Tab-separated table of C-alpha atoms in Angstrom:
chain	number	residue	atom	x	y	z
A	1	MET	CA	19.923	-18.916	-19.427
A	2	SER	CA	16.307	-19.337	-18.248
A	3	ASP	CA	13.875	-16.458	-17.950
A	4	ASN	CA	14.027	-16.719	-14.130
A	5	SER	CA	17.820	-16.538	-14.167
A	6	GLU	CA	17.756	-13.539	-16.492
A	7	ASP	CA	15.241	-11.791	-14.227
A	8	THR	CA	17.376	-12.539	-11.168
A	9	GLU	CA	20.488	-11.135	-12.824
A	10	ARG	CA	18.633	-8.008	-13.957
A	11	THR	CA	17.280	-7.505	-10.434
A	12	LYS	CA	20.814	-7.703	-9.028
A	13	ARG	CA	21.963	-5.150	-11.575
A	14	LEU	CA	19.005	-2.880	-10.826
A	15	VAL	CA	19.537	-3.015	-7.056
A	16	ALA	CA	23.257	-2.333	-7.464
A	17	ALA	CA	22.497	0.690	-9.652
A	18	TRP	CA	19.874	1.978	-7.232
A	19	ARG	CA	22.176	1.612	-4.238
A	20	GLY	CA	25.014	3.344	-6.030
A	21	ALA	CA	22.939	6.286	-7.259
A	22	GLU	CA	23.436	9.707	-5.701
A	23	ARG	CA	19.908	11.050	-6.418
A	24	LYS	CA	16.695	9.096	-6.105
A	25	LEU	CA	13.113	10.218	-6.509
A	26	SER	CA	11.798	7.323	-4.449
A	27	ARG	CA	13.037	4.472	-2.288
A	28	SER	CA	13.026	0.759	-3.001
A	29	LEU	CA	12.331	-1.907	-0.388
A	30	LEU	CA	14.945	-4.051	-2.166
A	31	GLU	CA	17.853	-1.702	-1.442
A	32	PRO	CA	18.683	-2.101	2.279
A	33	THR	CA	21.185	-4.756	3.354
A	34	VAL	CA	20.700	-7.066	6.325
A	35	GLY	CA	23.100	-4.948	8.359
A	36	GLU	CA	21.296	-1.734	7.486
A	37	LEU	CA	17.934	-3.211	8.430
A	38	LEU	CA	19.285	-4.487	11.738
A	39	GLY	CA	20.825	-1.092	12.477
A	40	SER	CA	17.529	0.665	11.870
A	41	LEU	CA	15.868	-1.310	14.677
A	42	ALA	CA	17.854	0.722	17.198
A	43	GLU	CA	15.844	3.778	16.137
A	44	ALA	CA	12.679	2.339	17.652
A	45	PRO	CA	11.239	4.269	20.621
A	46	TYR	CA	11.425	1.296	22.964
A	47	ASP	CA	13.556	0.209	25.913
A	48	MET	CA	16.191	-2.037	24.373
A	49	ASP	CA	17.119	-3.399	27.805
A	50	GLY	CA	13.627	-4.777	28.299
A	51	PRO	CA	12.794	-8.443	27.760
A	52	ALA	CA	12.136	-9.794	24.299
A	53	ASP	CA	8.598	-10.761	23.366
A	54	VAL	CA	7.219	-14.265	23.849
A	55	TYR	CA	4.185	-15.147	21.736
A	56	GLY	CA	3.110	-11.546	21.331
A	57	ASP	CA	3.745	-9.834	24.668
A	58	GLY	CA	6.263	-7.082	25.480
A	59	VAL	CA	7.134	-4.908	22.492
A	60	VAL	CA	4.355	-6.486	20.403
A	61	THR	CA	1.776	-5.509	23.022
A	62	ALA	CA	3.236	-1.999	23.073
A	63	LEU	CA	2.874	-1.763	19.295
A	64	GLU	CA	-0.740	-2.972	19.443
A	65	GLY	CA	-1.551	-0.304	22.009
A	66	LYS	CA	0.110	2.370	19.882
A	67	VAL	CA	-1.925	1.400	16.813
A	68	ALA	CA	-5.205	1.378	18.738
A	69	GLN	CA	-4.369	4.823	20.101
A	70	LEU	CA	-3.484	6.230	16.669
A	71	LEU	CA	-6.643	4.852	15.040
A	72	GLY	CA	-8.936	5.586	17.967
A	73	THR	CA	-10.115	1.980	18.328
A	74	GLU	CA	-10.664	-0.140	21.418
A	75	ASP	CA	-7.980	-2.663	20.528
A	76	ALA	CA	-5.543	-3.822	17.848
A	77	ALA	CA	-3.788	-7.114	17.145
A	78	PHE	CA	-0.455	-7.680	15.411
A	79	PHE	CA	-0.323	-10.129	12.480
A	80	PRO	CA	2.722	-11.423	10.601
A	81	SER	CA	1.119	-10.503	7.252
A	82	GLY	CA	-1.683	-8.367	5.897
A	83	THR	CA	-3.010	-11.314	3.897
A	84	MET	CA	-3.540	-13.309	7.082
A	85	ALA	CA	-5.006	-10.313	8.886
A	86	GLN	CA	-7.646	-9.641	6.244
A	87	GLN	CA	-8.531	-13.278	5.683
A	88	ILE	CA	-9.241	-13.596	9.387
A	89	ALA	CA	-11.105	-10.285	9.641
A	90	LEU	CA	-13.461	-11.185	6.803
A	91	ARG	CA	-13.937	-14.705	8.152
A	92	CYS	CA	-14.812	-13.402	11.614
A	93	TRP	CA	-17.311	-10.894	10.219
A	94	ALA	CA	-18.928	-13.640	8.141
A	95	GLY	CA	-19.434	-15.653	11.312
A	96	ARG	CA	-20.881	-12.689	13.174
A	97	THR	CA	-23.217	-11.537	10.405
A	98	GLY	CA	-24.183	-15.036	9.295
A	99	ASN	CA	-23.484	-14.069	5.683
A	100	PRO	CA	-20.368	-15.398	3.833
A	101	VAL	CA	-20.604	-12.889	0.964
A	102	VAL	CA	-18.032	-10.083	0.830
A	103	ALA	CA	-18.640	-7.070	-1.422
A	104	LEU	CA	-15.311	-5.727	-2.695
A	105	HIS	CA	-13.603	-4.363	-5.784
A	106	PRO	CA	-12.180	-6.921	-8.258
A	107	MET	CA	-8.904	-4.952	-8.242
A	108	SER	CA	-8.571	-5.235	-4.466
A	109	HIS	CA	-5.746	-7.191	-2.843
A	110	PRO	CA	-7.708	-10.353	-1.897
A	111	GLU	CA	-8.899	-10.677	-5.494
A	112	ARG	CA	-5.551	-9.935	-7.170
A	113	TRP	CA	-2.825	-11.271	-4.914
A	114	GLU	CA	-4.084	-13.895	-2.472
A	115	GLY	CA	-4.625	-16.981	-4.630
A	116	GLU	CA	-8.405	-17.040	-4.174
A	117	ALA	CA	-7.860	-17.654	-0.467
A	118	LEU	CA	-11.189	-16.115	0.514
A	119	SER	CA	-12.977	-19.065	-1.048
A	120	ALA	CA	-10.281	-21.751	-0.837
A	121	VAL	CA	-9.370	-21.193	2.825
A	122	SER	CA	-12.321	-19.408	4.407
A	123	GLY	CA	-15.267	-20.573	2.309
A	124	LEU	CA	-16.362	-17.021	1.522
A	125	ARG	CA	-17.887	-15.701	-1.690
A	126	VAL	CA	-17.427	-12.295	-3.302
A	127	THR	CA	-19.596	-9.853	-5.173
A	128	HIS	CA	-18.394	-6.768	-7.038
A	129	PRO	CA	-20.206	-3.419	-6.753
A	130	THR	CA	-18.299	-2.257	-9.861
A	131	THR	CA	-15.665	-3.541	-12.271
A	132	GLU	CA	-14.489	-0.066	-13.310
A	133	ALA	CA	-11.032	1.137	-12.275
A	134	ARG	CA	-12.290	3.444	-9.538
A	135	GLN	CA	-13.793	3.297	-6.084
A	136	PRO	CA	-17.366	1.942	-5.909
A	137	THR	CA	-20.248	4.322	-5.226
A	138	ALA	CA	-22.984	4.213	-2.631
A	139	GLU	CA	-25.545	3.730	-5.388
A	140	GLU	CA	-23.692	0.642	-6.652
A	141	VAL	CA	-23.603	-0.846	-3.160
A	142	GLU	CA	-27.305	-0.169	-2.749
A	143	ALA	CA	-27.994	-1.860	-6.097
A	144	LEU	CA	-26.191	-5.147	-5.381
A	145	ARG	CA	-28.607	-7.937	-6.182
A	146	GLU	CA	-27.777	-10.283	-3.324
A	147	PRO	CA	-27.345	-9.747	0.405
A	148	PHE	CA	-23.760	-9.432	1.645
A	149	GLY	CA	-22.357	-9.516	5.145
A	150	THR	CA	-19.291	-7.313	4.732
A	151	LEU	CA	-18.287	-4.433	2.493
A	152	MET	CA	-14.502	-4.242	2.115
A	153	VAL	CA	-13.112	-0.927	0.873
A	154	GLU	CA	-9.430	-0.627	-0.083
A	155	LEU	CA	-8.102	2.814	0.874
A	156	PRO	CA	-6.481	3.754	-1.419
A	157	LEU	CA	-7.275	1.374	-4.291
A	158	ARG	CA	-3.722	0.686	-5.376
A	159	GLU	CA	-4.211	-1.147	-8.672
A	160	ALA	CA	-6.433	1.653	-10.010
A	161	GLY	CA	-3.787	4.309	-9.272
A	162	PHE	CA	-3.885	4.680	-5.478
A	163	LEU	CA	-7.363	6.193	-5.726
A	164	LEU	CA	-9.408	7.451	-2.790
A	165	PRO	CA	-13.035	8.552	-2.757
A	166	THR	CA	-13.935	11.977	-1.399
A	167	TRP	CA	-14.829	12.119	2.284
A	168	GLU	CA	-18.478	12.595	1.407
A	169	GLU	CA	-18.366	9.624	-0.964
A	170	LEU	CA	-16.785	7.457	1.724
A	171	GLU	CA	-19.434	8.469	4.261
A	172	ALA	CA	-22.181	7.616	1.753
A	173	LEU	CA	-20.494	4.322	0.861
A	174	THR	CA	-20.309	3.110	4.458
A	175	ALA	CA	-23.855	4.288	5.151
A	176	ALA	CA	-25.105	2.362	2.121
A	177	ALA	CA	-23.513	-0.830	3.447
A	178	ARG	CA	-25.197	-0.442	6.810
A	179	GLU	CA	-28.515	0.183	5.095
A	180	ARG	CA	-27.980	-3.301	3.667
A	181	ASP	CA	-27.331	-4.656	7.209
A	182	ALA	CA	-23.648	-5.203	6.422
A	183	VAL	CA	-20.511	-4.336	8.353
A	184	VAL	CA	-17.641	-2.323	6.848
A	185	HIS	CA	-13.987	-3.351	6.780
A	186	PHE	CA	-11.256	-1.023	5.533
A	187	ASP	CA	-8.228	-2.471	3.760
A	188	GLY	CA	-6.048	0.345	5.009
A	189	ALA	CA	-2.640	-1.017	4.049
A	190	ARG	CA	-1.866	2.570	3.035
A	191	LEU	CA	-4.421	4.290	5.259
A	192	TRP	CA	-1.680	6.229	7.032
A	193	GLU	CA	-1.188	8.638	4.112
A	194	SER	CA	-4.880	9.219	3.360
A	195	THR	CA	-5.375	11.999	5.924
A	196	THR	CA	-4.234	14.774	3.554
A	197	HIS	CA	-6.752	13.852	0.838
A	198	PHE	CA	-9.639	13.418	3.264
A	199	GLY	CA	-8.725	16.369	5.466
A	200	ARG	CA	-9.543	14.164	8.456
A	201	THR	CA	-7.615	12.509	11.282
A	202	LEU	CA	-6.851	8.811	11.421
A	203	PRO	CA	-9.485	8.200	14.145
A	204	GLU	CA	-12.118	9.984	12.050
A	205	ILE	CA	-11.305	7.830	9.022
A	206	ALA	CA	-11.109	4.566	10.974
A	207	GLY	CA	-14.289	5.523	12.803
A	208	LEU	CA	-16.334	5.022	9.630
A	209	ALA	CA	-15.492	1.299	9.595
A	210	ASP	CA	-16.198	-1.605	11.896
A	211	SER	CA	-12.629	-2.864	11.484
A	212	VAL	CA	-9.431	-1.630	9.862
A	213	TYR	CA	-6.274	-3.350	8.634
A	214	VAL	CA	-3.029	-1.363	8.419
A	215	SER	CA	0.401	-2.350	7.126
A	216	PHE	CA	3.727	-1.598	8.768
A	217	TYR	CA	6.050	-1.918	5.770
A	218	LYS	CA	4.271	-0.428	2.755
A	219	SER	CA	4.476	3.249	3.762
A	220	LEU	CA	6.181	3.107	7.153
A	221	GLY	CA	9.271	1.217	5.962
A	222	GLY	CA	8.988	-1.614	8.490
A	223	LEU	CA	10.267	-5.140	7.994
A	224	SER	CA	6.864	-6.794	7.648
A	225	GLY	CA	3.653	-7.242	9.580
A	226	ALA	CA	0.237	-5.701	9.942
A	227	ALA	CA	-2.466	-4.967	12.484
A	228	LEU	CA	-6.223	-5.377	12.739
A	229	ALA	CA	-7.998	-2.713	14.759
A	230	GLY	CA	-11.580	-2.455	15.953
A	231	PRO	CA	-13.885	-3.321	18.846
A	232	ARG	CA	-12.188	-5.261	21.655
A	233	SER	CA	-14.420	-8.334	21.383
A	234	PHE	CA	-13.808	-8.557	17.631
A	235	VAL	CA	-10.041	-8.159	17.968
A	236	GLU	CA	-9.957	-10.829	20.678
A	237	GLU	CA	-11.750	-13.193	18.299
A	238	THR	CA	-9.205	-12.470	15.557
A	239	ARG	CA	-6.419	-13.418	17.981
A	240	VAL	CA	-7.997	-16.871	18.344
A	241	TRP	CA	-8.020	-17.303	14.568
A	242	ARG	CA	-4.494	-15.900	14.304
A	243	HIS	CA	-3.315	-18.857	16.377
A	244	ARG	CA	-5.325	-21.285	14.219
A	245	TYR	CA	-3.800	-19.823	11.039
A	246	GLY	CA	-0.252	-20.248	12.350
A	247	GLY	CA	0.333	-16.603	13.166
A	248	GLN	CA	1.129	-17.042	16.863
A	249	ILE	CA	4.880	-16.753	16.389
A	250	PHE	CA	7.339	-17.195	19.264
A	251	ARG	CA	9.461	-14.078	18.612
A	252	GLN	CA	8.307	-11.034	16.639
A	253	PHE	CA	10.323	-8.212	18.186
A	254	PRO	CA	12.242	-7.273	14.991
A	255	GLN	CA	8.995	-6.617	13.108
A	256	ALA	CA	7.461	-4.816	16.090
A	257	LEU	CA	10.523	-2.612	16.630
A	258	ALA	CA	10.666	-1.721	12.937
A	259	ALA	CA	6.958	-0.842	13.010
A	260	LEU	CA	7.388	1.392	16.061
A	261	ALA	CA	10.343	3.094	14.357
A	262	GLY	CA	8.235	3.660	11.247
A	263	LEU	CA	5.383	5.148	13.262
A	264	GLU	CA	7.867	7.449	14.975
A	265	ARG	CA	9.900	8.415	11.892
A	266	GLU	CA	7.721	8.101	8.781
A	267	LEU	CA	4.160	8.723	9.931
A	268	PRO	CA	4.711	12.449	10.712
A	269	ARG	CA	6.393	12.920	7.307
A	270	LEU	CA	3.639	11.421	5.161
A	271	PRO	CA	1.726	14.714	4.647
A	272	SER	CA	4.901	16.319	3.285
A	273	TYR	CA	5.370	13.340	0.952
A	274	VAL	CA	1.833	13.823	-0.395
A	275	THR	CA	2.449	17.525	-1.002
A	276	GLN	CA	5.711	16.797	-2.808
A	277	ALA	CA	4.115	14.001	-4.863
A	278	ARG	CA	1.617	16.488	-6.267
A	279	LYS	CA	4.426	18.854	-7.242
A	280	VAL	CA	6.426	16.043	-8.849
A	281	ALA	CA	3.369	14.815	-10.763
A	282	GLY	CA	2.845	18.268	-12.248
A	283	ALA	CA	6.524	18.571	-13.138
A	284	LEU	CA	6.518	15.152	-14.811
A	285	ARG	CA	3.482	16.071	-16.882
A	286	SER	CA	5.105	19.235	-18.238
A	287	ALA	CA	8.485	17.518	-18.685
A	288	PHE	CA	6.993	14.749	-20.810
A	289	ALA	CA	5.079	17.323	-22.854
A	290	ASP	CA	8.412	19.001	-23.651
A	291	SER	CA	10.348	15.779	-24.209
A	292	GLY	CA	8.925	14.659	-27.524
A	293	VAL	CA	7.425	11.343	-26.372
A	294	PRO	CA	4.248	10.637	-28.379
A	295	TRP	CA	2.027	10.261	-25.307
A	296	ALA	CA	2.285	10.199	-21.516
A	297	ARG	CA	-0.144	9.961	-18.657
A	298	ILE	CA	0.177	10.762	-14.951
A	299	HIS	CA	-2.612	9.015	-13.042
A	300	PRO	CA	-4.323	10.448	-11.153
A	301	GLU	CA	-3.491	13.938	-12.408
A	302	GLU	CA	-3.308	15.146	-8.807
A	303	PRO	CA	-2.181	12.232	-6.633
A	304	HIS	CA	-4.487	11.323	-3.752
A	305	THR	CA	-1.548	10.015	-1.712
A	306	HIS	CA	2.232	10.135	-2.181
A	307	GLN	CA	1.934	7.346	-4.755
A	308	PHE	CA	0.759	7.517	-8.352
A	309	GLN	CA	1.150	5.871	-11.760
A	310	VAL	CA	3.078	6.931	-14.874
A	311	TRP	CA	2.041	5.497	-18.259
A	312	LEU	CA	4.147	5.565	-21.456
A	313	PRO	CA	3.623	3.987	-24.932
A	314	TYR	CA	6.670	1.686	-24.961
A	315	GLU	CA	7.510	-1.887	-24.051
A	316	PRO	CA	8.145	-2.250	-20.302
A	317	ASP	CA	11.547	-3.936	-20.719
A	318	ARG	CA	12.708	-1.042	-22.887
A	319	LEU	CA	11.691	1.494	-20.234
A	320	THR	CA	13.180	-0.524	-17.369
A	321	GLU	CA	16.461	-0.764	-19.288
A	322	ALA	CA	16.425	2.990	-19.978
A	323	GLY	CA	15.974	3.712	-16.290
A	324	LEU	CA	18.724	1.261	-15.389
A	325	ARG	CA	21.193	2.860	-17.796
A	326	GLN	CA	20.256	6.301	-16.501
A	327	ALA	CA	21.028	5.193	-12.935
A	328	GLU	CA	24.331	3.591	-13.936
A	329	GLU	CA	25.491	6.419	-16.218
A	330	THR	CA	24.224	9.520	-14.407
A	331	GLY	CA	23.751	8.406	-10.786
A	332	THR	CA	20.080	9.452	-10.880
A	333	VAL	CA	17.120	7.126	-10.280
A	334	LEU	CA	13.933	8.510	-11.805
A	335	PHE	CA	11.922	5.343	-12.530
A	336	ARG	CA	12.500	1.767	-11.443
A	337	ARG	CA	10.640	-1.216	-12.907
A	338	TRP	CA	7.928	-0.947	-15.569
A	339	SER	CA	5.211	-3.518	-16.284
A	340	ALA	CA	2.676	-4.275	-18.995
A	341	GLU	CA	-0.802	-3.474	-17.707
A	342	GLY	CA	-3.847	-2.253	-19.554
A	343	PRO	CA	-3.995	-1.798	-23.346
A	344	PRO	CA	-1.282	-3.366	-25.570
A	345	GLY	CA	1.673	-1.116	-26.245
A	346	LEU	CA	1.477	0.718	-22.928
A	347	ALA	CA	3.649	0.291	-19.851
A	348	VAL	CA	3.083	1.543	-16.328
A	349	THR	CA	5.258	2.226	-13.320
A	350	GLU	CA	4.444	3.369	-9.813
A	351	LEU	CA	6.132	6.272	-8.079
A	352	GLU	CA	6.147	6.627	-4.311
A	353	ILE	CA	7.582	9.968	-3.223
A	354	THR	CA	9.347	9.637	0.098
A	355	ARG	CA	12.238	11.320	1.876
A	356	PRO	CA	14.748	11.002	-1.027
A	357	GLY	CA	12.353	12.909	-3.303
A	358	LEU	CA	11.618	15.843	-1.000
A	359	SER	CA	14.558	17.871	-2.300
A	360	TRP	CA	13.671	17.476	-5.995
A	361	THR	CA	12.717	20.706	-7.771
A	362	GLU	CA	10.754	21.114	-10.991
A	363	SER	CA	14.056	21.712	-12.762
A	364	ASP	CA	15.446	18.453	-11.351
A	365	VAL	CA	12.439	16.542	-12.692
A	366	HIS	CA	12.757	18.108	-16.155
A	367	GLU	CA	16.467	17.311	-16.306
A	368	ALA	CA	15.911	13.706	-15.223
A	369	VAL	CA	13.049	13.167	-17.687
A	370	SER	CA	15.180	14.508	-20.534
A	371	ALA	CA	18.003	12.110	-19.630
A	372	PHE	CA	15.554	9.199	-19.341
A	373	VAL	CA	13.811	9.869	-22.668
A	374	ALA	CA	17.199	10.093	-24.393
A	375	ARG	CA	17.849	6.481	-23.343
A	376	ILE	CA	14.531	4.967	-24.433
């Protein structure tokens, strides 16, 4: 059996175990069936007897207006993917500033997961204020040796542990970019849950940037899709490029309905998820200390959002298998997949505390960790 076939079979086994479990600390986007996803669309706050969308009108227009209202921007445009949205945003800013250089973190999404599309598709170049696994500082932006047209800031920086700067650091960072005659774009795929850390509203956060991208599936549980928000003239320009990039799709109502349902259902709950994530992180730290594992790390120690990393000194396949057996044998899902990142001999997994994890107590975490460690 090939490696791909083995991975496919393991994924089927994992999903079956996750779906059959009675207790879960987090959700998985792989779990819902087609029927369950279709049924969830009925939860959207929208007139189901109204006409379906045609090339972005109707429910899609309603979603765009909702996003602009939530973020306090003049306009917002729906995109079928965040990758397309950000490629177009950065391309449009390059045209407006006359500078094709984008300053961004090397761990950001366009650098890690988009196949070098910034250069291959849009002809842009990048420069890195820092290569350290943290948010860049204002001083580093000020010290960049070449002019740049756009500073892109990922909020939070997922690959580094869902890290956010402080509010004061973010203000200084955006000010430093403008001192360099650059515009600021926020990769806000997970911006929705950043309000607790910053102690600010969504419009206050978005107001620091010239444009903002938000995702509808990462934290809101939608099917797919994203939005770009900002000044009306800029958003109108991105709509032109959306058509050129093949994003002017005939029907998009399932994605739009799922996004509206997520904004209605999940957005108000995100602060409670962040609060619970911090409690779970503390419980995991003490549980691992009592479990006898040689070393464990919760990163960051106090999560900035409802997502954080867990590091253990074992092979990732061994940890994934331990979690799978725990789910199958006890009906409890503590961890899902583990991967090899960072130094040799260490494995990392991400936890995202959502509605299933709200009921977990410190005792529940300790019990689950003990059962997991026993299966390593």
